[in-house]
Every structure is written in structure tokens, then in C-alpha cells.
Short mmCIF file of C-alpha atoms and ligand atoms in Angstrom, two decimals:
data_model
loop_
_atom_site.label_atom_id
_atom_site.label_comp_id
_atom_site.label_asym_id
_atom_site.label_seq_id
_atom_site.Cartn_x
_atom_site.Cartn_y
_atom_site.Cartn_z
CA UNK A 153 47.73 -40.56 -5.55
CA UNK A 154 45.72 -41.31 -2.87
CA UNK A 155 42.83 -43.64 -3.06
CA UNK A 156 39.25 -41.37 -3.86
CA UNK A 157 36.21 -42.04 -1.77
CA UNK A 158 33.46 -41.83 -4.86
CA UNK A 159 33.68 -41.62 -8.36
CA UNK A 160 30.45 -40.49 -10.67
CA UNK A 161 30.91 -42.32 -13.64
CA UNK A 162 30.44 -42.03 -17.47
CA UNK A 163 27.84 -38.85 -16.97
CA UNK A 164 27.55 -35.96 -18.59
CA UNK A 165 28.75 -32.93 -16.69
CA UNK A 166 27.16 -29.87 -16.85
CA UNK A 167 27.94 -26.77 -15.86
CA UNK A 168 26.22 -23.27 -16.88
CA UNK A 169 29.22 -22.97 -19.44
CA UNK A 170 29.96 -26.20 -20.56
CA UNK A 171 28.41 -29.90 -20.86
CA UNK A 172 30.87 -33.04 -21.87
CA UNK A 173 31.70 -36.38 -21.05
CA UNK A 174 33.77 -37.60 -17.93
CA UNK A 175 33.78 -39.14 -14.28
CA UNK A 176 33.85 -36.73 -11.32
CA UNK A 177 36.13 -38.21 -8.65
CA UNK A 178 35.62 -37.43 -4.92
CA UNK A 179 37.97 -37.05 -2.02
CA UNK A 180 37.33 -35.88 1.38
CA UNK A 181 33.75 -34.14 0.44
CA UNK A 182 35.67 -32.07 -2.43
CA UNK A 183 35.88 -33.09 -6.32
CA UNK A 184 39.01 -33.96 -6.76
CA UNK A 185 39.76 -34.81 -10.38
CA UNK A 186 38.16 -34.95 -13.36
CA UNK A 187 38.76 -37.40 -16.56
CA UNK A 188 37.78 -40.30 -18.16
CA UNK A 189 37.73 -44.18 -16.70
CA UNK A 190 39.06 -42.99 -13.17
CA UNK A 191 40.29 -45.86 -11.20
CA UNK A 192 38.60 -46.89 -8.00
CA UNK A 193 40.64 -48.12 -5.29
CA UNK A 194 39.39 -50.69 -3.14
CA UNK A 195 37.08 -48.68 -0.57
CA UNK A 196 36.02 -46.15 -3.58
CA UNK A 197 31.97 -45.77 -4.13
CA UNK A 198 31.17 -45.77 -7.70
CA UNK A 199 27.36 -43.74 -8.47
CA UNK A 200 26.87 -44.71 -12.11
CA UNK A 201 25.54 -42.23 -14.16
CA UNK A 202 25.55 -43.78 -17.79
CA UNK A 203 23.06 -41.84 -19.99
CA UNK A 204 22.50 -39.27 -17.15
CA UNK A 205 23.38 -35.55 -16.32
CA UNK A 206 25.59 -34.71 -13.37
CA UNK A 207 24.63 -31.31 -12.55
CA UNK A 208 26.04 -29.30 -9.80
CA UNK A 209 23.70 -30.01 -6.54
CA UNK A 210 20.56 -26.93 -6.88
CA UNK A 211 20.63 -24.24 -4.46
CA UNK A 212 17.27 -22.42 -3.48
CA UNK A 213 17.91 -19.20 -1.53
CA UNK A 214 14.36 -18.62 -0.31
CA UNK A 215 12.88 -21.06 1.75
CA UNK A 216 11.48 -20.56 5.13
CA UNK A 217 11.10 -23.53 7.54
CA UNK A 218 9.98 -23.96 11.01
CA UNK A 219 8.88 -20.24 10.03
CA UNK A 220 6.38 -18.88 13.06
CA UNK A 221 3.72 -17.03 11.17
CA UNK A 222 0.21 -16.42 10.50
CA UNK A 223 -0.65 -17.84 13.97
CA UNK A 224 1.34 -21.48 12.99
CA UNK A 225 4.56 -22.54 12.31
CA UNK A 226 5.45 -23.97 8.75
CA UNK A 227 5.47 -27.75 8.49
CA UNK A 228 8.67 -28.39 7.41
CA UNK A 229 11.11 -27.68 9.85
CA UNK A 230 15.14 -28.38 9.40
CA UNK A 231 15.26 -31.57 9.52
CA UNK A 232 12.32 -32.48 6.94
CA UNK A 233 12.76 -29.71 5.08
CA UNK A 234 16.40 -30.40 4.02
CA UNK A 235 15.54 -33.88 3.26
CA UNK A 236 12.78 -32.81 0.59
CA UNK A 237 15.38 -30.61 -0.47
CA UNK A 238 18.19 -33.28 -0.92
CA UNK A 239 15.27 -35.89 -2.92
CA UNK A 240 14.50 -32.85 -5.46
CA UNK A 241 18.43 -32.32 -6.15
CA UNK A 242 19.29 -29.41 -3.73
CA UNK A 243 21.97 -29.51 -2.01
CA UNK A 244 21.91 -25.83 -0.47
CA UNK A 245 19.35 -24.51 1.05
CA UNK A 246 19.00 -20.41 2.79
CA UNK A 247 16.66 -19.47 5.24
CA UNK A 248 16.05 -16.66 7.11
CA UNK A 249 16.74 -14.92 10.75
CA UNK A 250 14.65 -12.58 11.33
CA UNK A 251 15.75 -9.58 13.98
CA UNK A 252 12.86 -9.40 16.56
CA UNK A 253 12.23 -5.56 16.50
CA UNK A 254 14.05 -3.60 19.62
CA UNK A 255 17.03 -6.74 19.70
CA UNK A 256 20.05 -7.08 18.31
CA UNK A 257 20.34 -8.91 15.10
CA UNK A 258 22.79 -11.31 15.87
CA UNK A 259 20.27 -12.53 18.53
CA UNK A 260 17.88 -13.24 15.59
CA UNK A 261 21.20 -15.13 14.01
CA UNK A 262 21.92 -17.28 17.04
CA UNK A 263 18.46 -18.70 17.87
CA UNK A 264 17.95 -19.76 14.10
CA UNK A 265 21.17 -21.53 14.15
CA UNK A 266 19.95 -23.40 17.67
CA UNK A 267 16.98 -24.65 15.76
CA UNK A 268 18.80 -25.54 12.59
CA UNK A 269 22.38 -26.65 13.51
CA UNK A 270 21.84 -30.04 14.20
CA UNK A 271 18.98 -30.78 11.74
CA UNK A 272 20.33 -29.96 8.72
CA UNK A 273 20.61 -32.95 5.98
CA UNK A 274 22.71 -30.85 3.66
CA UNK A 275 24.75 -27.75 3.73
CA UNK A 276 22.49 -24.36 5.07
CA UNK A 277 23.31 -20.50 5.10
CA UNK A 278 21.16 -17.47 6.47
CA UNK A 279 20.19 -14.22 4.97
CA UNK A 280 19.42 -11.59 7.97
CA UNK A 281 16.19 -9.60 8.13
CA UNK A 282 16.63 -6.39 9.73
CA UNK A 283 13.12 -5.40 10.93
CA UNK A 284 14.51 -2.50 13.01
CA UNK A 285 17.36 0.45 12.21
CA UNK A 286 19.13 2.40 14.77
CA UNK A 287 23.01 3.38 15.56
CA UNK A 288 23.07 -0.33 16.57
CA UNK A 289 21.85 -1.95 14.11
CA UNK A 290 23.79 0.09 11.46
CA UNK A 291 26.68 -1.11 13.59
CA UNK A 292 26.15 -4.55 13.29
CA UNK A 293 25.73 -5.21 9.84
CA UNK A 294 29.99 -4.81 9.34
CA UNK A 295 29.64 -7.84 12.51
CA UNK A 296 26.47 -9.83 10.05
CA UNK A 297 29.07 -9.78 7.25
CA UNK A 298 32.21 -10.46 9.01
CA UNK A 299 30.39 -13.44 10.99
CA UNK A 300 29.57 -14.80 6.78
CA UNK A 301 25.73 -13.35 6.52
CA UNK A 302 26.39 -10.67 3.44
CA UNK A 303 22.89 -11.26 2.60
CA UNK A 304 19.63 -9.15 4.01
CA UNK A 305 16.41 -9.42 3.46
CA UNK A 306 13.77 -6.30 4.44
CA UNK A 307 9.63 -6.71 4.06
CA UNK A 308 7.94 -3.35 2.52
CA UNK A 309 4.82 -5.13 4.18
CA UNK A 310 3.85 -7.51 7.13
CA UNK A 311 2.83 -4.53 9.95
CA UNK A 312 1.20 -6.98 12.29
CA UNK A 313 3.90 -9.83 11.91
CA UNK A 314 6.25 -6.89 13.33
CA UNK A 315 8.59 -7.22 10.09
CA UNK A 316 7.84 -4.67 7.89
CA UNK A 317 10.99 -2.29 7.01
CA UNK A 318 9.79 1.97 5.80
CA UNK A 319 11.28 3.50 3.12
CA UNK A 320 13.58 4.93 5.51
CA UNK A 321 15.30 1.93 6.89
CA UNK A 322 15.29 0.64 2.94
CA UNK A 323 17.20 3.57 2.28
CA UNK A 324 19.29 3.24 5.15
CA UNK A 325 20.55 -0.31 4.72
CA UNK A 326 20.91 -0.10 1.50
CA UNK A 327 23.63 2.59 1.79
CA UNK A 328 25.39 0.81 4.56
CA UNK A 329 25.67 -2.35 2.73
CA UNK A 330 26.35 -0.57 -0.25
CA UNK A 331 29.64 0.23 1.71
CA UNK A 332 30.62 -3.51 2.61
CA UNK A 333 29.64 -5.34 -0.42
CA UNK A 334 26.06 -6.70 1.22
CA UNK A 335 23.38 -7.15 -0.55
CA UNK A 336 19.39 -6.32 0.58
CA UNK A 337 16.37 -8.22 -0.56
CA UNK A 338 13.07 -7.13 -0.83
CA UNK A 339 9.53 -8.81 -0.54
CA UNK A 340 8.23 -5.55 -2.53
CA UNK A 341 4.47 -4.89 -2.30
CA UNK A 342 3.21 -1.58 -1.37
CA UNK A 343 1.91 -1.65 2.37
CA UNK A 344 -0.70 0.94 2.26
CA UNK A 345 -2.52 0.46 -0.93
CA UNK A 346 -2.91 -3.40 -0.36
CA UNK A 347 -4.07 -2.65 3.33
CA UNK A 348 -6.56 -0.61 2.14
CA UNK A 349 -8.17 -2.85 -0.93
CA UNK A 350 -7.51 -5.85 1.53
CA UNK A 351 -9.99 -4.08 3.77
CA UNK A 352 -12.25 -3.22 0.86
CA UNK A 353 -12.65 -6.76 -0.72
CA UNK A 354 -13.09 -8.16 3.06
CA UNK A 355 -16.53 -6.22 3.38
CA UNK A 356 -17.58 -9.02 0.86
CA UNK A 357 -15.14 -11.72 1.62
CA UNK A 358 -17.92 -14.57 1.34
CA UNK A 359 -18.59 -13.16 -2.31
CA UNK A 360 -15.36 -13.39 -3.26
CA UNK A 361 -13.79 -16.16 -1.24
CA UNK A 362 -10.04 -17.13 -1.57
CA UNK A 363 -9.79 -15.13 -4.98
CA UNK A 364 -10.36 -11.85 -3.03
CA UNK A 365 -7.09 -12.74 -1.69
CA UNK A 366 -5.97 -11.67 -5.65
CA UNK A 367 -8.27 -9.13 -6.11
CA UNK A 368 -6.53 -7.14 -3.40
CA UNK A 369 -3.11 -7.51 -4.51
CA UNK A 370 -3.51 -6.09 -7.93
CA UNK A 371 -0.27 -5.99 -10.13
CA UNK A 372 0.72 -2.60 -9.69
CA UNK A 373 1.19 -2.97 -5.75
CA UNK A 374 4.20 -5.05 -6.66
CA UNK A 375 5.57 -2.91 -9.38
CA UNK A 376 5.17 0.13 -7.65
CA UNK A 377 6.92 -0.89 -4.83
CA UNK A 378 9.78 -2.49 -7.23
CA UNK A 379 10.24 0.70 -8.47
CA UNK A 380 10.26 2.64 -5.11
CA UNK A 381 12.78 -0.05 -3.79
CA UNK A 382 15.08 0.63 -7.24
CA UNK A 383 15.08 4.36 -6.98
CA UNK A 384 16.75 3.85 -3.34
CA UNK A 385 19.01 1.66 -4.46
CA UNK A 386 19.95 4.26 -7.35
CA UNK A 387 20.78 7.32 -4.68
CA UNK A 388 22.32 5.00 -2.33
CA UNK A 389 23.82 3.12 -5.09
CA UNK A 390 23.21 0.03 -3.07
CA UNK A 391 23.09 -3.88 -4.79
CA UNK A 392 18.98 -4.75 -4.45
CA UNK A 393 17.50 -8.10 -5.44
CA UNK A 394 13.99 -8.36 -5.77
CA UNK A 395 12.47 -11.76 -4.25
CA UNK A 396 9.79 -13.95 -5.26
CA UNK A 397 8.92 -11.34 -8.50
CA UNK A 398 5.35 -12.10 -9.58
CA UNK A 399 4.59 -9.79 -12.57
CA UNK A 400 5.28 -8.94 -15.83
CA UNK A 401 5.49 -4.99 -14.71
CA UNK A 402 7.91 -6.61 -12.23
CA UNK A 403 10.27 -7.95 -14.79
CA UNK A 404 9.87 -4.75 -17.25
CA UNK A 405 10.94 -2.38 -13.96
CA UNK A 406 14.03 -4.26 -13.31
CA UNK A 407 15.24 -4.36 -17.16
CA UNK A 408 14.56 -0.64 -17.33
CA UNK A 409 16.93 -0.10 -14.24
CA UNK A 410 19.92 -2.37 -15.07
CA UNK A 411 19.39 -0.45 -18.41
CA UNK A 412 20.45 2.45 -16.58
CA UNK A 413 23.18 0.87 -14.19
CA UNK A 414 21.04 0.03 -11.14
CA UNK A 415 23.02 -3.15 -9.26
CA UNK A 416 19.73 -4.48 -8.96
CA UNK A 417 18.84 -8.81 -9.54
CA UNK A 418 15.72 -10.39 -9.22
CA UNK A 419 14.29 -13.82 -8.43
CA UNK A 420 11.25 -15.84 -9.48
CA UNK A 421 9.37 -19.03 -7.89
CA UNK A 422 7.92 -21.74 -10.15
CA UNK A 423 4.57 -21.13 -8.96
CA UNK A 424 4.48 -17.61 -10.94
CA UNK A 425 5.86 -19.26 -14.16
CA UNK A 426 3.48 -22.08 -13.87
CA UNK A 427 0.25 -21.14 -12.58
CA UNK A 428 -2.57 -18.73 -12.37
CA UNK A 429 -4.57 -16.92 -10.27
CA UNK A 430 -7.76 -19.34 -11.52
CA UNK A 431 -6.81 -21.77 -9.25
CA UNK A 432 -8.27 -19.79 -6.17
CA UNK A 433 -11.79 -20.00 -7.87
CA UNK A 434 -11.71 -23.96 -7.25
CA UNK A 435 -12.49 -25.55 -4.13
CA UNK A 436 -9.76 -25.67 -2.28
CA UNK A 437 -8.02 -22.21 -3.85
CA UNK A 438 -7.12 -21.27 -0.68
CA UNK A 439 -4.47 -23.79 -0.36
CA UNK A 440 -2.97 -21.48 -3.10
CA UNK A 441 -2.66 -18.45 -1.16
CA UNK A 442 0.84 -17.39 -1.18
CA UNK A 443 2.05 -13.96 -0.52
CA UNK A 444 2.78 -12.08 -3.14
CA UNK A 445 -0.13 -14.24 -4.84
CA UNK A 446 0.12 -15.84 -8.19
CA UNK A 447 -0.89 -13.74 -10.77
CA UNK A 448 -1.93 -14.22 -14.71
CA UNK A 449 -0.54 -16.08 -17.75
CA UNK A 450 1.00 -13.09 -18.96
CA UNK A 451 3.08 -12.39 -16.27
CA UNK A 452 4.64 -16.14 -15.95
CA UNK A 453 5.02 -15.73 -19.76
CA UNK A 454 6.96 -12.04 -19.26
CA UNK A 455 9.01 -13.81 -16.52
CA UNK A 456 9.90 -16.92 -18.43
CA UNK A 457 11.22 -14.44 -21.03
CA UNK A 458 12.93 -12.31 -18.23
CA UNK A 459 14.70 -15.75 -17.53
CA UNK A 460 15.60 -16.31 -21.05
CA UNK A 461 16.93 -12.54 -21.53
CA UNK A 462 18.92 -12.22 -18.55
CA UNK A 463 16.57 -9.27 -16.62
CA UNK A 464 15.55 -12.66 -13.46
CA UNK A 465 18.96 -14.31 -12.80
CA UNK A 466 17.29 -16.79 -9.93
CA UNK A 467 14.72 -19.41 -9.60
CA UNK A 468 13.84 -20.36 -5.80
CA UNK A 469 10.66 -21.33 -4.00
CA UNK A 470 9.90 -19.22 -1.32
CA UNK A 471 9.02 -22.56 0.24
CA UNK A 472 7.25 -22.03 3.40
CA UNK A 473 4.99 -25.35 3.80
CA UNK A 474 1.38 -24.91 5.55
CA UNK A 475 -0.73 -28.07 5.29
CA UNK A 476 -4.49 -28.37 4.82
CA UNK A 477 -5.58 -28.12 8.41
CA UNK A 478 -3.09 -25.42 8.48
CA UNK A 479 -4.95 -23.27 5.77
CA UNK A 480 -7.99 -24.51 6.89
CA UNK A 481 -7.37 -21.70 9.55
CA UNK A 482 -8.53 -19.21 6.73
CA UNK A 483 -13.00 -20.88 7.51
CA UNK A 484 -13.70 -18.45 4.78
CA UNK A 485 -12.02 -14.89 5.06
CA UNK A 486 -9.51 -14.91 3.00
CA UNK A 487 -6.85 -12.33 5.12
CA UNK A 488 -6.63 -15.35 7.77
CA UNK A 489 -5.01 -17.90 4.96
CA UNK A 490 -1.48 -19.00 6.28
CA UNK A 491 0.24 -17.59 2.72
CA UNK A 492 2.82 -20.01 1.94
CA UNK A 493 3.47 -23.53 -0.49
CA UNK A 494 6.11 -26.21 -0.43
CA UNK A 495 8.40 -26.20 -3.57
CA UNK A 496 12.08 -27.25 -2.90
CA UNK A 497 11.89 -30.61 -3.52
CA UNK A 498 10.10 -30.03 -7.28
CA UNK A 499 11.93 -26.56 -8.43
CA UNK A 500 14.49 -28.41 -10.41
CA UNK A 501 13.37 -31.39 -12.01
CA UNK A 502 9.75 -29.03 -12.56
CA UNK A 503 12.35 -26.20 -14.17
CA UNK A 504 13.76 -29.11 -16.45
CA UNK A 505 10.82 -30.55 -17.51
CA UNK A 506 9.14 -26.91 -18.15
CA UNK A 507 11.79 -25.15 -19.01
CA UNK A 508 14.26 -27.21 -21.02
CA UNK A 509 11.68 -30.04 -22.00
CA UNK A 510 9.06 -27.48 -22.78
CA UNK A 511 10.36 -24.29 -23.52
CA UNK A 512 14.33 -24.87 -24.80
CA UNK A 513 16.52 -23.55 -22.34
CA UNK A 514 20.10 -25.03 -22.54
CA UNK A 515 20.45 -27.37 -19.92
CA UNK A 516 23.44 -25.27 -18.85
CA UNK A 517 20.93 -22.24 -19.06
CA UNK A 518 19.36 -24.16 -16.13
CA UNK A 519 22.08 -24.72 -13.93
CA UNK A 520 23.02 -21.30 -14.02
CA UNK A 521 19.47 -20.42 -12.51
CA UNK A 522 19.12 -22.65 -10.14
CA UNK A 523 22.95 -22.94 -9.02
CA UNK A 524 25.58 -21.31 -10.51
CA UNK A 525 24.04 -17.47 -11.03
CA UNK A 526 22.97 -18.29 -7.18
CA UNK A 527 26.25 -19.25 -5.88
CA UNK A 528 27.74 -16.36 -7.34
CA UNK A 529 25.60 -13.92 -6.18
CA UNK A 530 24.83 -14.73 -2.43
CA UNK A 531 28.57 -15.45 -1.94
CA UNK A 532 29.16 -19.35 -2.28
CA UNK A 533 30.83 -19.57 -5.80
CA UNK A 534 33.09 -21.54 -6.48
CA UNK A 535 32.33 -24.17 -3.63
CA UNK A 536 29.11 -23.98 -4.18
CA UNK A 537 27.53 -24.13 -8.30
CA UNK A 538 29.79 -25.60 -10.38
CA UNK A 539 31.19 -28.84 -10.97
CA UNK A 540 35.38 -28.17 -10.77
CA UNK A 541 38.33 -29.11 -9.08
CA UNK A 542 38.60 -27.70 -5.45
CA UNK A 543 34.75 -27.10 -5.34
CA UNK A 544 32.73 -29.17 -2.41
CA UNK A 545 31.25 -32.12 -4.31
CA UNK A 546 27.31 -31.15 -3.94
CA UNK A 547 26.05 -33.04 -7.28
CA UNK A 548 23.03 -33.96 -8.76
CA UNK A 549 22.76 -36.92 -11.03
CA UNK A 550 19.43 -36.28 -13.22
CA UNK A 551 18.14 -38.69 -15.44
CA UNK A 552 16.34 -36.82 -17.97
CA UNK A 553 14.09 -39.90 -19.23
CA UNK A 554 12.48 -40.56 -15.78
CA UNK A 555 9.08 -39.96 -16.17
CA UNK A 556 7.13 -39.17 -12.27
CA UNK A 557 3.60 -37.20 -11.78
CA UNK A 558 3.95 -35.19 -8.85
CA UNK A 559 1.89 -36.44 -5.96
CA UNK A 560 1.57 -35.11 -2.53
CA UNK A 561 1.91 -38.27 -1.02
CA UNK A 562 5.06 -39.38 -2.63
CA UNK A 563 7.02 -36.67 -1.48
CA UNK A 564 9.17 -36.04 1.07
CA UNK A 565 7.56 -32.92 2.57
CA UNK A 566 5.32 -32.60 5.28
CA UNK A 567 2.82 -31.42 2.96
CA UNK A 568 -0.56 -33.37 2.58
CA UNK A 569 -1.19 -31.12 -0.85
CA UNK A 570 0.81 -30.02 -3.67
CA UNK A 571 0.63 -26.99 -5.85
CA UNK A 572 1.31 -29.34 -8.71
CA UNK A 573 -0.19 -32.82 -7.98
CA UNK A 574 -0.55 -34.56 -11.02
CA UNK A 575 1.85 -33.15 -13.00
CA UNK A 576 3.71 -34.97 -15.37
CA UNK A 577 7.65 -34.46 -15.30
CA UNK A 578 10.32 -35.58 -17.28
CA UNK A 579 13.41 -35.55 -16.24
CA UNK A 580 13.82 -36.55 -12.27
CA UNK A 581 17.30 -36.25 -10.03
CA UNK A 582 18.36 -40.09 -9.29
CA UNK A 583 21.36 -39.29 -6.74
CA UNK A 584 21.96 -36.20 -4.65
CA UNK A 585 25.58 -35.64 -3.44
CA UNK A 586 26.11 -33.73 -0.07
CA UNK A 587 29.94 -33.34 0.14
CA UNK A 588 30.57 -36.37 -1.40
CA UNK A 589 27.88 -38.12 0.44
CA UNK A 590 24.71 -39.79 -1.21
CA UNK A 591 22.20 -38.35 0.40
CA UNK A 592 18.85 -39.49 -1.58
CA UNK A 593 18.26 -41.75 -4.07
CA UNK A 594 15.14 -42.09 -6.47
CA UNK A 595 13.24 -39.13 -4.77
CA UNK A 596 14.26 -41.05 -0.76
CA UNK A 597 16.15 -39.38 1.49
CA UNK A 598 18.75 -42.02 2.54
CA UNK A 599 21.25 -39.79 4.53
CA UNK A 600 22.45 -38.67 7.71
CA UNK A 601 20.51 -36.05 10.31
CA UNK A 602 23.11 -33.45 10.96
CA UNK A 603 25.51 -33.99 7.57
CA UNK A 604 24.62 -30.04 7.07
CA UNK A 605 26.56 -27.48 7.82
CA UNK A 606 26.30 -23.83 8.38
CA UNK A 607 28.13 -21.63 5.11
CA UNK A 608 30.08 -18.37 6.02
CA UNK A 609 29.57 -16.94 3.06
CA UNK A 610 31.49 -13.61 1.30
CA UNK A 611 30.34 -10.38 0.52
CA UNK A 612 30.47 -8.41 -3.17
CA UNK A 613 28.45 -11.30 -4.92
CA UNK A 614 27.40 -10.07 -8.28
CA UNK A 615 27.18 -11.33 -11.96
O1 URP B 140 3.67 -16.66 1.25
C1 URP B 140 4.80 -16.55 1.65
N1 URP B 140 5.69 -16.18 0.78
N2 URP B 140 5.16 -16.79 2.91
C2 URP B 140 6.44 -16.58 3.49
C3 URP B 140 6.76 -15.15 3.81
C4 URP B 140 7.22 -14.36 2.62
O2 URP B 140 6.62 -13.35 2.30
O3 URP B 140 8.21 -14.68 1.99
ZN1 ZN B 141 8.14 -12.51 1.02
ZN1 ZN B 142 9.72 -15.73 1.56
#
């Protein structure tokens, strides 16, 4: 047998099925065997993981960087972005292309992978966002899947950024991809009503301040447009999955359709399990301003329960970094506040510490939201979320007695604030694996500019 290139020893694998004791041996960027007391020859790297987890690397599917919007461009592009991701255990990260209305999507395709080809620190994919629908684009989303994009992604809101997708276009992908085993994401709000109360609350905007930005996004405006989005995806019996869900009415729409047979998933963000629309009351709230906005403690508690129960399969962030001279663009009115947070580098060891340290999720429970459940459904399992042989070796080792308080400054993003500064965690990755490559150790980024690669990924993922 020939020699392996790293072994991860005496660590305790997890997977979302199973957890027990072994070393994970490494050959060529692929795991390669697993047992106990592996060998080393004598070139093999040995990461020691004694009293640790080895967890299959974390994959967020909803992060935007280098993202041009509200007048800026978020602060973490490719490069820095996939290095916060590699020191907070991911190891897979999906972004966006977004078709430039009137264009062809592909277009959209190729000048995201010109920005992000050769920055990449770990492995990268792209969901498409079709902005426009005509006989071409319905012709090129058999092309979008073929060329390993299965995933799209369509705004209900976002007139002025030139994004937003009507009903009609919903209905319209959703029927075409239904046909090719695509999927279509939603950022569901409801356009209209929120345009109109945004305008309403702005007549007093210095009353209200940053928290008008949540007065005009009442609950409903997300659950109504959930439930719009489902019903489409019932006729057309199309696969929908709901992104960045912020309510409780959220959650209870989605378990009433997959009651019924709708193919329809949803994701959450640790923001809306962890915090509350009281933080834009303090000074800086405005920092907070994310779009949709974070809402009240008893939606984070319905959607920690969704996660428990099976009706939110994902955890992401929605990452989409905008420092403070960034938001300082808002001087007041809250409809100028560049919406947007970093989170990639904290969503798993701030799910461990809140969910399994805090709440009692399994810590396979865990990897199946923030890898495995993932990988299966945006078309990267089994290379991607699971620890097995043949699967690319993208590994986590987490050492669930390190104790670290989040701070802005000790991170890797380009982020001079943090949604969570001075939170206490327990639990912290030690060693992220790219391919059977160390790529950060203790929370540094210590690997190569360019390791990433672009994922062709398949269609028909489900659960
Ligand atoms: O506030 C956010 N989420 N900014 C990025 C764009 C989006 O809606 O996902
Ligand atoms: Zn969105
Ligand atoms: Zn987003």
C-alpha cells in the first residue's frame, strides 16, 4: 500500500449518523482508509486529534463576497473571505452569480468565476440568480445545470438593485427546474407591502432610527411571501428552499407544506436563532441591519425547534460583510444601511457551543446541519459532508474544551465589528483540512491563495 500523505489521529469521527473512535488516513486530497493506529510512512503528516472531534469540514451555502450592493462592495472578497471561512471550520463555501437583467446568465457565471478562481483558499461552488426570464433564459438553465450550477436563487424583493424576480418568473423557473432536477431559492419578503411601510416609517425615520428598519419588515411580510413562493412550487411541483428564514410563521408555513408533499427545504442563519431585534435600539443598531432583519425571541426559539424537528434542514450565514464606515453610509435613515453581517467564520463552533453545549443537539445532529443535510441537498454528497472512504478529505478537528470570546479583532474577517463580540464559546475548530491540506490552525489561516477550486455539482439533491 502506498505510503499516505496525512493521518488524523486517535479522534473521534463524527458523522451525522455515527460518532466512534479511529484515525482518518489521507492520500492524494481523498480519505483513504479508516482504522485504528494507521502507520505513517516516512513523508506522512500526522494532525493529532487526541480528545478532539474530527468532523467533516462545514459547508455554508449562503455567503456573498465581493458582493456590489447598497452603493459598496462587501468587505470580504474571495480571498479573505475563504480564509475566515477555513479558521471557523468551513471548508465549502457558495456564493452567488447574479444574471445582470437583459444578459445571458452564463455571463453572470463567467465574471464571478474571474473574480473568484484564483482567490479561493478552499473549495467554492455557485448558485445562479436569474433576475430576468425569457425563451433564453428558460433555455439556459438545461446549459446552468449541465455546466454543474443545479442551484438558483430568485429575490421576491430588491427593485432598485435590478434583482427582484415576479411571481411570474417564480412560477416559471420553478417548473423548468422542476423538469431537470434544479432547485430555486428564495429571499421571500413581500415587495409591495414592505415598500410601502418602508416609506411610512421613513416620514419619521429620526424617531425611530435603525429600529424602523424592523418596524417595516413586520413578520407577516416574510410569511406571506413563504407561502406565495410554496403554493408555486405546489402547481409547478417544483423543489423550493427558503433562505435565510427569520420567523416563527416562517418555520410553521414550511411544516404545513411538507405536511402536504410540497418538495420544499428551508435554511436559517445564526443571527435569527441568537439575537433580537433589541439590538437596533442601542447605539450602534445599525450595524445590525441585515435584510430580512432579525426578528424576536420567539421566532429564534420556533426555529431552533424547526431545527430539532426536521421542518429547517440548513444553517448558513448569509455572510455578506459591511464594516463600520461601510454602515456608517446609513447618517441616520435607516433605508440607506448596507444590510448585511459577517458570520462564516463563527457559524460552527457558535452552533456547537449554542446548540449542542446549550441546547442538546447530538453532535451528529450538528454535522448534518451544517454539512451533511447541505451536501446532500445542493449536490456535493458524498465528496463533500461526510467523513468516508472515497470522499475529498475536507475535515474539521474541533476541540470541544477550547474556551474563546468572540472578538472582532481576533478574527480573520475584514470586519472591524462583530454581531457577537464578547461571546463566550466552547468548543473551537483547531485544524481545518482542505483536500488533505491544513489550511488553518487555532483560528489562523496558514494555507495557500488559490488551493480552492470551483465544484460542478449534480442536480436532484434532496433529503
Ligand atoms: O442583508 C443581506 N442579507 N444582504 C445580502 C443580500 C441578501 O438578501 O441575501
Ligand atoms: Zn437575501
Ligand atoms: Zn443572501
Amino acid at each position: 500500500m502506498s505510503e499516505l500523505d496525512l493521518i488524523i489521529k486517535s479522534g473521534s469521527i463524527v458523522t451525522a449518523v455515527d460518532t466512534y473512535n479511529a484515525d482518518v488516513g489521507v492520500k492524494d486530497g481523498k480519505i483513504t482508509t479508516l482504522g485504528s493506529n494507521l502507520s505513517p510512512g516516512p513523508n506522512t503528516d500526522i494532525v493529532d486529534a487526541t480528545e478532539k472531534y474530527i468532523f467533516p469540514g462545514g459547508i455554508d451555502v449562503h455567503v456573498h463576497f465581493q458582493l456590489p450592493f447598497s452603493g459598496t462592495v462587501s468587505a470580504d472578497d474571495f480571498e479573505n473571505g475563504t480564509k475566515a471561512a477555513a479558521c471557523g471550520g468551513v471548508t465549502t463555501i457558495l456564493d452567488f452569480a447574479i444574471q445582470k437583467k437583459g444578459h445571458a446568465i452564463m455571463e453572470a457565471v463567467e465574471a464571478r468565476r474571474a473574480e473568484a478562481d484564483s482567490k479561493v483558499c478552499i473549495d467554492y461552488g455557485l448558485h445562479a440568480a436569474i433576475t430576468d426570464w425569457n425563451p433564453q433564459t428558460q433555455a439556459e438553465i438545461k446549459k446552468i445545470i449541465d455546466y454543474g450550477i443545479p442551484t438558483f436563487k430568485m429575490f421576491m424583493i430588491y427593485k432598485n438593485e435590478g434583482w427582484m424576480a415576479d411571481d411570474g418568473m417564480l412560477f416559471n423557473a420553478l417548473e423548468e427546474t422542476a423538469k431537470l432536477g434544479g432547485h430555486i431559492g428564495v429571499h421571500a419578503e413581500s415587495v409591495d407591502v414592505l415598500d410601502m411601510l418602508i416609506e411610512r416609517y421613513a416620514q419619521e425615520k429620526e424617531k425611530w432610527g435603525a429600529y424602523g428598519h424592523t418596524l417595516s419588515r413586520p413578520c407577516y411580510t416574510e410569511e406571506e411571501a413563504i407561502i406565495r413562493a410554496i403554493k408555486w412550487a405546489e402547481v409547478t411541483g417544483g423543489q423550493l428552499y427558503i433562505v435565510h428564514m427569520s420567523t416563527g410563521e416562517g418555520a410553521d408555513a414550511v411544516h404545513n407544506a411538507r405536511k402536504r408533499g410540497v418538495k420544499v427545504y428551508a435554511e436559517t442563519c445564526p443571527q435569527y436563532l441568537l439575537l433580537d431585534d433589541e439590538v437596533f435600539k442601542g447605539e450602534n443598531g445599525h450595524l445590525y441591519a441585515t435584510c430580512p432583519q432579525i426578528k424576536k425571541p420567539h421566532d429564534s426559539k420556533r426555529l431552533w425547534k424547526g431545527l430539532a424537528n426536521g421542518d429547517v434542514q440548513v444553517v448558513a450565514t448569509d455572510t455578506c460583510t459591511f464594516d463600520t464606515k461601510q454602515k456608517a453610509a446609513w447618517n441616520g435613515d435607516f433605508r440607506k444601511i448596507p444590510f448585511g453581517m459577517p458570520g462564516v467564520e463563527t457559524m460552527v463552533p457558535l452552533m456547537y457551543t449554542e446548540g449542542v453545549g446549550k441546547r442538546g443537539f447530538t453532535v451528529n445532529h450538528l454535522v448534518s446541519l451544517v454539512s451533511t443535510n447541505p451536501a446532500k441537498l445542493f449536490g456535493m454528497y458524498p465528496e463533500k459532508g461526510t467523513i468516508a472512504i472515497g470522499s475529498d478529505a475536507d475535515l474539521v478537528v474541533f476541540d470541544p474544551k477550547e474556551e474563546v470570546t468572540i472578538k472582532a479583532e481576533n478574527l480573520q474577517t475584514n470586519c472591524d465589528w462583530n454581531p457577537f463580540e464578547g461571546w463566550k464559546l466552547i468548543g473551537y475548530p483547531t485544524t481545518t483540512i482542505s483536500r488533505g491540506k491544513v489550511v488553518a490552525e487555532n483560528g489562523k489561516f496558514v494555507g495557500e491563495v488559490g488551493h480552492g477550486r470551483f465544484l460542478k455539482r449534480k442536480p436532484h439533491g434532496k433529503l
